[in-house]
Structure formats: C-alpha cells, structure tokens
PDB file of C-alpha atoms in Angstrom:
ATOM      1  CA  MET A   1       0.000   0.000   0.000  1.00 48.00           C
ATOM      2  CA  ILE A   2       2.806   2.348   0.903  1.00 49.00           C
ATOM      3  CA  GLN A   3       4.548   1.387  -2.327  1.00 52.00           C
ATOM      4  CA  GLN A   4       1.409   2.217  -4.299  1.00 54.00           C
ATOM      5  CA  ASN A   5       1.101   5.595  -2.581  1.00 55.00           C
ATOM      6  CA  GLY A   6       4.764   6.290  -3.344  1.00 52.00           C
ATOM      7  CA  ASP A   7       4.251   5.407  -7.003  1.00 55.00           C
ATOM      8  CA  THR A   8       1.170   7.604  -7.103  1.00 54.00           C
ATOM      9  CA  ILE A   9       3.067  10.525  -5.572  1.00 51.00           C
ATOM     10  CA  LYS A  10       5.945   9.924  -7.970  1.00 53.00           C
ATOM     11  CA  ASP A  11       3.542   9.831 -10.944  1.00 55.00           C
ATOM     12  CA  ASN A  12       1.945  13.066  -9.744  1.00 52.00           C
ATOM     13  CA  ILE A  13       5.335  14.749  -9.469  1.00 51.00           C
ATOM     14  CA  VAL A  14       6.334  13.560 -12.949  1.00 52.00           C
ATOM     15  CA  SER A  15       3.010  14.682 -14.455  1.00 56.00           C
ATOM     16  CA  HIS A  16       3.302  18.020 -12.611  1.00 59.00           C
ATOM     17  CA  ASP A  17       6.838  18.514 -13.953  1.00 69.00           C
ATOM     18  CA  SER A  18       5.788  17.727 -17.528  1.00 71.00           C
ATOM     19  CA  SER A  19       2.735  20.019 -17.350  1.00 73.00           C
ATOM     20  CA  THR A  20       4.942  22.796 -15.966  1.00 76.00           C
ATOM     21  CA  TYR A  21       7.412  22.167 -18.769  1.00 77.00           C
ATOM     22  CA  TYR A  22       4.680  22.374 -21.433  1.00 72.00           C
ATOM     23  CA  TRP A  23       3.126  25.420 -19.787  1.00 70.00           C
ATOM     24  CA  ASN A  24       6.495  27.202 -19.799  1.00 71.00           C
ATOM     25  CA  LEU A  25       7.022  26.211 -23.411  1.00 65.00           C
ATOM     26  CA  ILE A  26       3.627  27.600 -24.416  1.00 70.00           C
ATOM     27  CA  MET A  27       4.193  30.839 -22.509  1.00 70.00           C
ATOM     28  CA  ARG A  28       7.638  31.254 -24.037  1.00 71.00           C
ATOM     29  CA  PHE A  29       6.413  31.014 -27.637  1.00 67.00           C
ATOM     30  CA  SER A  30       2.892  32.443 -27.368  1.00 65.00           C
ATOM     31  CA  PRO A  31       3.941  36.125 -27.860  1.00 66.00           C
ATOM     32  CA  ILE A  32       5.763  35.131 -31.052  1.00 66.00           C
ATOM     33  CA  ALA A  33       2.760  33.130 -32.211  1.00 59.00           C
ATOM     34  CA  ILE A  34       0.426  36.069 -31.533  1.00 65.00           C
ATOM     35  CA  ILE A  35       2.673  38.491 -33.409  1.00 68.00           C
ATOM     36  CA  LEU A  36       2.972  36.142 -36.394  1.00 63.00           C
ATOM     37  CA  SER A  37      -0.797  35.590 -36.419  1.00 63.00           C
ATOM     38  CA  LEU A  38      -1.444  39.334 -36.459  1.00 64.00           C
ATOM     39  CA  PHE A  39       1.134  39.819 -39.204  1.00 63.00           C
ATOM     40  CA  PHE A  40      -0.401  37.165 -41.461  1.00 63.00           C
ATOM     41  CA  LEU A  41      -3.884  38.470 -40.760  1.00 61.00           C
ATOM     42  CA  THR A  42      -2.837  41.995 -41.768  1.00 59.00           C
ATOM     43  CA  VAL A  43      -0.993  40.872 -44.882  1.00 52.00           C
ATOM     44  CA  SER A  44      -3.856  38.681 -46.052  1.00 49.00           C
ATOM     45  CA  SER A  45      -6.430  41.436 -45.477  1.00 47.00           C
ATOM     46  CA  VAL A  46      -4.336  43.962 -47.438  1.00 48.00           C
ATOM     47  CA  GLY A  47      -3.987  41.494 -50.305  1.00 46.00           C
ATOM     48  CA  TYR A  48      -7.703  40.810 -50.187  1.00 44.00           C
ATOM     49  CA  THR A  49      -8.682  44.493 -50.416  1.00 45.00           C
ATOM     50  CA  GLN A  50      -6.254  45.146 -53.273  1.00 48.00           C
ATOM     51  CA  ASN A  51      -7.637  42.208 -55.226  1.00 49.00           C
ATOM     52  CA  GLN A  52     -11.180  43.337 -54.531  1.00 64.00           C
ATOM     53  CA  ASP A  53     -10.498  46.647 -56.329  1.00 65.00           C
ATOM     54  CA  ASP A  54      -9.504  44.745 -59.460  1.00 69.00           C
ATOM     55  CA  ILE A  55     -12.739  42.751 -59.534  1.00 78.00           C
ATOM     56  CA  ILE A  56     -15.342  44.907 -61.262  1.00 77.00           C
ATOM     57  CA  ASP A  57     -19.013  44.393 -60.500  1.00 83.00           C
ATOM     58  CA  PRO A  58     -20.727  42.555 -63.409  1.00 86.00           C
ATOM     59  CA  GLN A  59     -23.326  45.314 -63.782  1.00 90.00           C
ATOM     60  CA  ALA A  60     -20.578  47.938 -63.935  1.00 91.00           C
ATOM     61  CA  THR A  61     -18.845  45.864 -66.620  1.00 92.00           C
ATOM     62  CA  ILE A  62     -21.946  46.109 -68.820  1.00 94.00           C
ATOM     63  CA  PHE A  63     -21.885  49.910 -68.567  1.00 95.00           C
ATOM     64  CA  MET A  64     -18.133  49.958 -69.200  1.00 95.00           C
ATOM     65  CA  LYS A  65     -18.705  48.103 -72.507  1.00 96.00           C
ATOM     66  CA  LYS A  66     -21.429  50.573 -73.499  1.00 96.00           C
ATOM     67  CA  GLY A  67     -19.050  53.416 -72.660  1.00 96.00           C
ATOM     68  CA  ALA A  68     -16.333  51.878 -74.853  1.00 96.00           C
ATOM     69  CA  GLU A  69     -18.798  51.574 -77.753  1.00 97.00           C
ATOM     70  CA  SER A  70     -19.740  55.242 -77.360  1.00 96.00           C
ATOM     71  CA  VAL A  71     -16.055  56.210 -77.389  1.00 96.00           C
ATOM     72  CA  LYS A  72     -15.555  54.312 -80.667  1.00 96.00           C
ATOM     73  CA  ASN A  73     -18.431  56.308 -82.146  1.00 96.00           C
ATOM     74  CA  GLU A  74     -17.025  59.524 -80.624  1.00 94.00           C
ATOM     75  CA  GLN A  75     -20.241  60.056 -78.672  1.00 96.00           C
ATOM     76  CA  TRP A  76     -18.450  61.679 -75.751  1.00 96.00           C
ATOM     77  CA  ASP A  77     -21.486  62.677 -73.676  1.00 96.00           C
ATOM     78  CA  ASP A  78     -22.976  59.191 -73.909  1.00 97.00           C
ATOM     79  CA  ALA A  79     -19.630  57.629 -73.022  1.00 97.00           C
ATOM     80  CA  ILE A  80     -19.267  59.889 -69.982  1.00 97.00           C
ATOM     81  CA  GLY A  81     -22.762  58.913 -68.858  1.00 96.00           C
ATOM     82  CA  TRP A  82     -22.030  55.185 -69.161  1.00 97.00           C
ATOM     83  CA  TYR A  83     -18.712  55.438 -67.311  1.00 96.00           C
ATOM     84  CA  GLU A  84     -20.226  57.551 -64.549  1.00 96.00           C
ATOM     85  CA  THR A  85     -23.008  54.972 -64.172  1.00 96.00           C
ATOM     86  CA  ALA A  86     -20.344  52.256 -63.884  1.00 95.00           C
ATOM     87  CA  LEU A  87     -18.687  54.329 -61.145  1.00 95.00           C
ATOM     88  CA  ALA A  88     -21.982  54.738 -59.303  1.00 95.00           C
ATOM     89  CA  ILE A  89     -22.248  50.942 -59.150  1.00 94.00           C
ATOM     90  CA  HIS A  90     -18.562  50.332 -58.429  1.00 93.00           C
ATOM     91  CA  PRO A  91     -16.940  53.524 -56.994  1.00 93.00           C
ATOM     92  CA  ARG A  92     -13.395  52.061 -56.913  1.00 93.00           C
ATOM     93  CA  ASN A  93     -13.417  51.177 -60.612  1.00 94.00           C
ATOM     94  CA  ARG A  94     -10.041  52.474 -61.817  1.00 95.00           C
ATOM     95  CA  LYS A  95     -10.727  51.569 -65.443  1.00 95.00           C
ATOM     96  CA  ALA A  96     -13.773  53.856 -65.498  1.00 96.00           C
ATOM     97  CA  TYR A  97     -11.719  56.754 -64.095  1.00 97.00           C
ATOM     98  CA  ILE A  98      -8.995  56.154 -66.692  1.00 97.00           C
ATOM     99  CA  ALA A  99     -11.573  56.076 -69.497  1.00 97.00           C
ATOM    100  CA  LEU A 100     -13.092  59.349 -68.244  1.00 97.00           C
ATOM    101  CA  ALA A 101      -9.628  60.913 -68.042  1.00 97.00           C
ATOM    102  CA  GLN A 102      -8.909  59.905 -71.649  1.00 97.00           C
ATOM    103  CA  ILE A 103     -12.206  61.468 -72.763  1.00 97.00           C
ATOM    104  CA  ALA A 104     -11.384  64.652 -70.831  1.00 97.00           C
ATOM    105  CA  GLU A 105      -8.028  64.835 -72.585  1.00 96.00           C
ATOM    106  CA  LYS A 106      -9.694  64.436 -76.002  1.00 95.00           C
ATOM    107  CA  GLN A 107     -11.974  67.316 -75.049  1.00 95.00           C
ATOM    108  CA  GLU A 108      -8.840  69.315 -74.133  1.00 95.00           C
ATOM    109  CA  LEU A 109      -9.788  69.368 -70.446  1.00 96.00           C
ATOM    110  CA  THR A 110      -6.270  68.642 -69.201  1.00 94.00           C
ATOM    111  CA  GLY A 111      -6.894  69.751 -65.609  1.00 95.00           C
ATOM    112  CA  LYS A 112      -9.924  67.471 -65.328  1.00 97.00           C
ATOM    113  CA  ALA A 113      -7.954  64.555 -66.782  1.00 97.00           C
ATOM    114  CA  ILE A 114      -5.154  65.105 -64.242  1.00 97.00           C
ATOM    115  CA  THR A 115      -7.730  65.098 -61.429  1.00 97.00           C
ATOM    116  CA  LEU A 116      -9.287  61.865 -62.702  1.00 97.00           C
ATOM    117  CA  TYR A 117      -5.869  60.195 -62.783  1.00 97.00           C
ATOM    118  CA  LYS A 118      -5.387  61.415 -59.214  1.00 97.00           C
ATOM    119  CA  GLU A 119      -8.578  59.519 -58.278  1.00 96.00           C
ATOM    120  CA  VAL A 120      -7.065  56.361 -59.755  1.00 96.00           C
ATOM    121  CA  LEU A 121      -3.848  56.856 -57.772  1.00 96.00           C
ATOM    122  CA  GLU A 122      -5.814  57.346 -54.560  1.00 95.00           C
ATOM    123  CA  ILE A 123      -7.379  53.929 -55.116  1.00 95.00           C
ATOM    124  CA  ASN A 124      -4.061  52.349 -56.102  1.00 94.00           C
ATOM    125  CA  PRO A 125      -0.868  54.447 -55.846  1.00 93.00           C
ATOM    126  CA  ASN A 126       0.921  51.829 -57.973  1.00 92.00           C
ATOM    127  CA  ASP A 127      -1.316  52.109 -61.036  1.00 94.00           C
ATOM    128  CA  GLN A 128       1.288  52.486 -63.786  1.00 93.00           C
ATOM    129  CA  THR A 129      -1.137  53.708 -66.458  1.00 94.00           C
ATOM    130  CA  ALA A 130      -2.297  56.560 -64.239  1.00 96.00           C
ATOM    131  CA  LEU A 131       1.277  57.473 -63.268  1.00 95.00           C
ATOM    132  CA  VAL A 132       2.400  57.633 -66.912  1.00 95.00           C
ATOM    133  CA  GLU A 133      -0.627  59.490 -68.244  1.00 96.00           C
ATOM    134  CA  GLN A 134      -0.846  61.969 -65.364  1.00 96.00           C
ATOM    135  CA  GLY A 135       2.900  62.601 -65.603  1.00 95.00           C
ATOM    136  CA  ARG A 136       2.626  63.150 -69.360  1.00 95.00           C
ATOM    137  CA  LEU A 137      -0.156  65.717 -68.795  1.00 96.00           C
ATOM    138  CA  PHE A 138       1.854  67.415 -66.038  1.00 95.00           C
ATOM    139  CA  ALA A 139       4.739  67.770 -68.487  1.00 94.00           C
ATOM    140  CA  ALA A 140       2.440  69.129 -71.208  1.00 93.00           C
ATOM    141  CA  LYS A 141       1.237  71.822 -68.797  1.00 92.00           C
ATOM    142  CA  GLY A 142       4.828  72.693 -67.887  1.00 91.00           C
ATOM    143  CA  ALA A 143       4.746  71.121 -64.402  1.00 92.00           C
ATOM    144  CA  VAL A 144       7.997  69.256 -65.065  1.00 93.00           C
ATOM    145  CA  ASN A 145       8.809  68.694 -61.375  1.00 94.00           C
ATOM    146  CA  ARG A 146       5.502  66.904 -60.809  1.00 95.00           C
ATOM    147  CA  ALA A 147       6.034  64.818 -63.950  1.00 94.00           C
ATOM    148  CA  GLU A 148       9.481  63.866 -62.645  1.00 94.00           C
ATOM    149  CA  ASP A 149       7.877  62.773 -59.345  1.00 94.00           C
ATOM    150  CA  ASN A 150       5.644  60.419 -61.311  1.00 94.00           C
ATOM    151  CA  LEU A 151       8.667  59.139 -63.242  1.00 93.00           C
ATOM    152  CA  ALA A 152      10.569  58.452 -60.003  1.00 92.00           C
ATOM    153  CA  ARG A 153       7.581  56.517 -58.626  1.00 92.00           C
ATOM    154  CA  LEU A 154       7.297  54.567 -61.868  1.00 92.00           C
ATOM    155  CA  ARG A 155      10.990  53.630 -61.752  1.00 90.00           C
ATOM    156  CA  LEU A 156      10.508  52.236 -58.259  1.00 90.00           C
ATOM    157  CA  LEU A 157       7.620  50.099 -59.468  1.00 88.00           C
ATOM    158  CA  CYS A 158       8.878  48.664 -62.729  1.00 83.00           C
ATOM    159  CA  GLY A 159      12.582  49.464 -62.888  1.00 77.00           C
ATOM    160  CA  ILE A 160      14.497  51.322 -65.557  1.00 69.00           C
ATOM    161  CA  ASP A 161      13.520  49.131 -68.527  1.00 71.00           C
ATOM    162  CA  CYS A 162       9.822  49.968 -68.523  1.00 80.00           C
ATOM    163  CA  SER A 163       7.921  51.263 -71.566  1.00 83.00           C
ATOM    164  CA  GLY A 164       6.074  53.758 -69.345  1.00 84.00           C
ATOM    165  CA  ASN A 165       9.407  55.253 -68.332  1.00 87.00           C
ATOM    166  CA  ASP A 166      10.267  55.969 -71.956  1.00 89.00           C
ATOM    167  CA  ILE A 167       6.924  57.655 -72.654  1.00 90.00           C
ATOM    168  CA  LEU A 168       7.264  59.844 -69.590  1.00 92.00           C
ATOM    169  CA  LYS A 169      10.938  60.667 -70.202  1.00 91.00           C
ATOM    170  CA  ILE A 170      10.106  61.847 -73.746  1.00 92.00           C
ATOM    171  CA  ALA A 171       7.218  63.994 -72.446  1.00 93.00           C
ATOM    172  CA  ILE A 172       9.467  65.576 -69.812  1.00 92.00           C
ATOM    173  CA  SER A 173      12.253  66.164 -72.335  1.00 91.00           C
ATOM    174  CA  ASP A 174       9.804  67.804 -74.774  1.00 91.00           C
ATOM    175  CA  ALA A 175       8.441  70.025 -71.994  1.00 89.00           C
ATOM    176  CA  GLN A 176      11.957  71.095 -70.988  1.00 88.00           C
ATOM    177  CA  LYS A 177      12.856  71.924 -74.610  1.00 87.00           C
ATOM    178  CA  LYS A 178       9.634  73.868 -75.004  1.00 82.00           C
ATOM    179  CA  GLY A 179      10.445  75.805 -71.832  1.00 73.00           C
ATOM    180  CA  GLU A 180      13.920  76.617 -73.145  1.00 69.00           C
ATOM    181  CA  ILE A 181      12.490  77.829 -76.467  1.00 63.00           C
ATOM    182  CA  LEU A 182       9.942  80.018 -74.692  1.00 57.00           C
ATOM    183  CA  ALA A 183      12.670  81.456 -72.494  1.00 55.00           C
ATOM    184  CA  SER A 184      14.856  82.230 -75.526  1.00 55.00           C
ATOM    185  CA  ASP A 185      11.947  83.981 -77.288  1.00 55.00           C
ATOM    186  CA  ILE A 186      11.793  86.602 -74.578  1.00 55.00           C
ATOM    187  CA  ASN A 187      13.866  89.493 -75.797  1.00 52.00           C
ATOM    188  CA  VAL A 188      15.122  91.753 -73.094  1.00 50.00           C
ATOM    189  CA  LYS A 189      15.712  95.177 -74.579  1.00 52.00           C
ATOM    190  CA  PRO A 190      18.162  97.400 -72.752  1.00 50.00           C
ATOM    191  CA  GLU A 191      16.789 100.733 -71.716  1.00 52.00           C
ATOM    192  CA  SER A 192      17.750 103.400 -74.151  1.00 48.00           C
ATOM    193  CA  GLN A 193      20.182 105.849 -72.692  1.00 50.00           C
ATOM    194  CA  SER A 194      18.959 109.352 -72.590  1.00 47.00           C
ATOM    195  CA  GLN A 195      21.019 111.775 -74.549  1.00 49.00           C
ATOM    196  CA  ASN A 196      22.066 115.020 -72.863  1.00 48.00           C
TER     197      ASN A 196
END
C-alpha cells in the first residue's frame, strides 16, 4: 500500500513537472505566435482588399462596354454617362476613371484629366497607367517637377527598362525643350540711354 502511494506521488510529481514544462514552453512562444498571427492576418487582409479593387461588378462591366462603344463612335457625352453609371455601381473602378480621363483629354480638359488620374492613384498608388498618363499631362502643362515625381515613382515600381518610363521621359524632355524655347523667345531690350 505504501509502495502504491509512493508510485502515485511519484507519478503526480512527474506529471506536474511535464505540465509545468509544457506550460512554460507555451508561454515562451505564445507572444511570437500572436505576433505572427497578427502579421499574417494583416498581410492577407491587405492582399484581399487590393484584389477586390480589381474585380469589377458585373453590372458595372456592362456599362463599361457601353461606354467603350460610345467612345468608338465619338459620342463623348454618352460615353461619360455610361462610365459615370459604372462608377456609381462600383466607386473604386479604376478603369472607369482612366476612361473618363482619356475622354477629358480628347476634349482638351487637361486639368480634369489630371484630377481623374489622381482619383485612380488614390485607389491604387501603384497604377502604372495613371502614373504615366498623369505625368505626361503634367509635363504638357509645364509642371515638369511633378512629372518627374511620377517618373521616379514609376521607376521604383517597374525598374528602368519599362515602356512607361520611356513615354514619360520623352514627355518631360519635350516640356523642358519647349520651356527653353519660350525662355529664348523673350527678348530683353536694354533701356535706351537718354542723350544730354
């Protein structure tokens, strides 16, 4: 009987030691596990929201197609109406904003086009089409520094060998040459000296 009690006490001590060991192990690694869980949760939710912006609502897609048909027929007001309807259904539809910006540019509304590209970049700051086109319009308006900001951002995204880089570099170069020509056209006439 005493032997059995001793074995029972010994078993209890062993089980207590192993439970303490496992408890210490859990407590040692639980902060790391919590941090990793939060990290993966954050990363997956960011990826999910970015992907959601690329998925256009099926109803909005129908209006986008009607807008594209109107653009082909150069029916600008109809096209604007279709694209705005697509945006009402799907407000984060970058393609609709880009289409509206292209129409604005055709109507020589450069400022409006720049603003529409800004809307695209607020939805996705890495949208390369918006960066190139907005930068090109900045350059055309003489805002070379802002165009260069877009070019720098574009280089970070797609490297040096990117077709968008070339388009934007040419636009900036043309704007700089135009600025130099305008500056050289200004003739400064010296004041005529009064004769005594």
